[in-house]
């Protein structure tokens, strides 16, 4: 492939690619995102390739191994075009039938179709699955059609056209005002207006500027950045090149977690291919604009997602944040003006340029525009990545798209924003999700983690979980964060272990105020949020732990035990067979008994019992 | 001579200087790329051998204190040898609410080591990670780079048994 040297070169090449791709051709799209990969995509792919060649179908059917389709819980996912037949949880042994029936005879195999857990109906097309049909996928939508290791796939869906438009018909100022008009705000957590960030960086003093991508996706429970980098790395790169043009930068970095090996690999391939095509590097598309991108792999420290810490880490140092009276847009990497945006923010940029700022601003709410990708996980039926317009109510996301809470359990709360966020109780389920509304109820948007919790989640334990997480991740340089969080952690541990005292809640609240006010960086300033929101909305649970020494959810081991209800137990023996400690005894068809001395409270019996006879006491 | 706390008690094999030269070359011998250099060393040895760090000190002309600060700050690095199979239990929020803590406990019990430790035969190291990004499949563990999702206590132990059988 020789380099594309002009707008015309690009357009001719793209049109040739499009012409070659008959929309009526047989195409099998097989998801190989990290979720599906863990569920066995590789075995399915091998079986599929074998079967395709065995049936002499090579050349007649195209097998595309793609990035994340989003419905990760149902992996490995296979979609067969042109009919769009959707097969979830495909196993290698299903493949021969899929090839002979669906690919050769174009027949649907009913038993392999997705069964909607709510309506119990089988659904044959991807677009009719409730998980998908209520989403609005402007950033994620192309993933199913793109082999991330093949730049042609991205160009065939008009990829890099936004870059062409920017390089040949827009000035940097025009790009910045388009981004400002679109209302795009940072998707990594803070929600700072992207256009203003770019403008400040462009105007900052300095000869060299840097455009950077923050892919140190640290919030536990959020993985949209991983899936974007793995599945559609060029959309992120294209956004970065456009941003670099706007701020006047020739050098960029992607700071990516080392825990994401596939993202590192696919991004590396993407950079190399874009360079070969003349879309990155010197004199991009003959426009005279130069931009190169390097990958920097993080070392596994949560605090490095903070902008100033990330810059230090890029410089090969320990990632300790600095005070923010000087912003990284003025003095960042190597003390030069640096624009740092999150993966999803960058991926929104080409969409805005292609479809127009006005169109983009028509999506969402008054102050939060566009869509947001959420990772809908935890105790919800349909787990996966969900892209919806800003302002979509929590209830729509959790119940209509997510299918509600499994196993007939009761919804308790949803946690948004990771360790800096908060827990939102049932009363606020109709809350439209945007930056402001989440802040009003004490949480934050964060990077988009949405962890659903049911009656079996203990809110005190959850607060302890986040505080312990932050205790381990605190860089340790400022006292309020280092000592304050440690104190909180000790108080919460006491409460969970049955040693809670009168006044502990008040002490936690006082510590929270101190940590929030005096910590140096965002990690400390937001660390008390999970504690404060759980106290605000679930104070009675704290009190039950402290006063009655009980954990109603059955999580804090010192505060509960399991018992078998004599009336409900019919002696089926399932619990006794499953108990790893052999702590359950009883005769067949007669009520059983748990030996409390042997029981380790692992909960296997509680989850196994089909008659709800195991009770938390 | 520089010494490092937590130095391994196992027999030290001579370090592969050709590999280290290559790593340094690929990272342009730039101290700014220190974290990636350490990652590459860790990828080969599973930990950061003292000899290798001494070599980096010489070649990059940086103080050992700088390397030591990075090696102890970032979670990806270990100064003691780790097992052939590194088990990472994901303790992300989604895994936590689905019972990751219980999986960690059962693995600790089975392997008779605590989080952060390595079995005597240098076969397994048990570590935890704040989030692996497979949240929809929680609870998740990885063994080296392979991920296993949708686990419970029994399934997690079966995964480990599979590796126990291997040499």
Short mmCIF file of C-alpha atoms in Angstrom, two decimals, chain A residues 35 38 72 218 220-221 223 226 257-258 260-261 295 297-302 304 313-319 333-334 377-380 383 451 453 461 465-466 469 473 557 580 602 604, chain B residues 27-28 30-36 39-40 66 69-70 73-77 91-94 96-98 102 105 109 129-137 145-149 153-154:
data_model
loop_
_atom_site.label_atom_id
_atom_site.label_comp_id
_atom_site.label_asym_id
_atom_site.label_seq_id
_atom_site.Cartn_x
_atom_site.Cartn_y
_atom_site.Cartn_z
CA UNK A 35 -15.52 -10.56 27.40
CA UNK A 38 -12.92 -15.20 28.00
CA UNK A 72 -20.68 -9.30 26.91
CA UNK A 218 -9.01 2.67 36.44
CA UNK A 220 -13.40 -0.72 38.84
CA UNK A 221 -16.54 -1.75 37.02
CA UNK A 223 -14.55 -1.03 30.69
CA UNK A 226 -10.93 -0.95 26.85
CA UNK A 257 -3.13 0.24 31.26
CA UNK A 258 -0.81 -2.69 31.00
CA UNK A 260 -5.24 -4.42 28.82
CA UNK A 261 -2.89 -6.42 26.57
CA UNK A 295 1.88 4.21 23.22
CA UNK A 297 1.97 1.46 29.01
CA UNK A 298 0.99 2.25 32.58
CA UNK A 299 2.37 0.37 35.54
CA UNK A 300 -0.87 -0.29 37.35
CA UNK A 301 -1.58 2.63 39.63
CA UNK A 302 -5.12 4.02 39.91
CA UNK A 304 -2.20 7.72 37.28
CA UNK A 313 4.26 8.62 34.83
CA UNK A 314 4.79 9.41 31.15
CA UNK A 315 8.06 11.00 32.13
CA UNK A 316 9.13 7.69 33.66
CA UNK A 317 8.61 8.81 37.23
CA UNK A 318 6.43 7.83 40.11
CA UNK A 319 2.86 8.95 39.48
CA UNK A 333 4.11 16.75 29.95
CA UNK A 334 7.69 18.11 30.00
CA UNK A 377 -22.80 -4.69 35.42
CA UNK A 378 -23.41 -6.33 38.77
CA UNK A 379 -26.77 -7.78 39.74
CA UNK A 380 -28.59 -7.14 36.50
CA UNK A 383 -24.76 -7.10 31.55
CA UNK A 451 -22.98 -1.31 39.09
CA UNK A 453 -26.85 -4.02 43.52
CA UNK A 461 -19.37 -3.53 53.15
CA UNK A 465 -14.68 -1.95 49.73
CA UNK A 466 -14.24 1.44 48.03
CA UNK A 469 -9.49 0.29 47.38
CA UNK A 473 -4.24 3.36 45.70
CA UNK A 557 -19.40 -12.63 58.31
CA UNK A 580 -17.56 -27.75 50.97
CA UNK A 602 -19.43 -19.23 52.01
CA UNK A 604 -23.01 -21.86 48.50
CA UNK B 27 13.07 2.06 24.43
CA UNK B 28 15.73 4.33 22.99
CA UNK B 30 15.62 6.88 27.48
CA UNK B 31 15.02 7.08 31.25
CA UNK B 32 11.63 8.51 30.35
CA UNK B 33 10.68 5.02 29.17
CA UNK B 34 11.74 3.46 32.47
CA UNK B 35 8.33 2.00 33.28
CA UNK B 36 8.14 0.24 29.95
CA UNK B 39 7.67 -4.04 32.16
CA UNK B 40 9.74 -5.74 29.49
CA UNK B 66 14.80 6.29 40.88
CA UNK B 69 10.84 4.19 43.58
CA UNK B 70 9.13 3.23 40.33
CA UNK B 73 5.16 2.38 43.39
CA UNK B 74 3.59 0.54 40.48
CA UNK B 75 1.60 -2.56 41.09
CA UNK B 76 2.86 -4.34 37.98
CA UNK B 77 6.29 -4.94 39.48
CA UNK B 91 -11.61 -7.30 42.76
CA UNK B 92 -13.42 -4.72 40.66
CA UNK B 93 -16.78 -3.56 41.94
CA UNK B 94 -18.81 -5.77 39.62
CA UNK B 96 -16.95 -7.77 44.31
CA UNK B 97 -20.73 -7.63 44.43
CA UNK B 98 -20.85 -11.03 42.73
CA UNK B 102 -15.03 -15.61 48.37
CA UNK B 105 -10.43 -16.86 49.98
CA UNK B 109 -6.95 -21.81 51.11
CA UNK B 129 -6.20 -6.57 40.46
CA UNK B 130 -8.50 -3.60 40.79
CA UNK B 131 -10.37 -4.29 37.56
CA UNK B 132 -9.66 -6.46 34.54
CA UNK B 133 -12.37 -4.86 32.43
CA UNK B 134 -14.39 -8.03 31.93
CA UNK B 135 -17.03 -6.69 34.29
CA UNK B 136 -19.97 -8.31 32.53
CA UNK B 137 -18.58 -11.76 33.31
CA UNK B 145 -3.08 -13.75 30.20
CA UNK B 146 -6.01 -16.13 29.93
CA UNK B 147 -9.26 -14.93 31.47
CA UNK B 148 -11.91 -17.11 33.10
CA UNK B 149 -15.31 -15.57 33.76
CA UNK B 153 -15.85 -21.14 44.25
CA UNK B 154 -16.05 -24.56 42.63
#
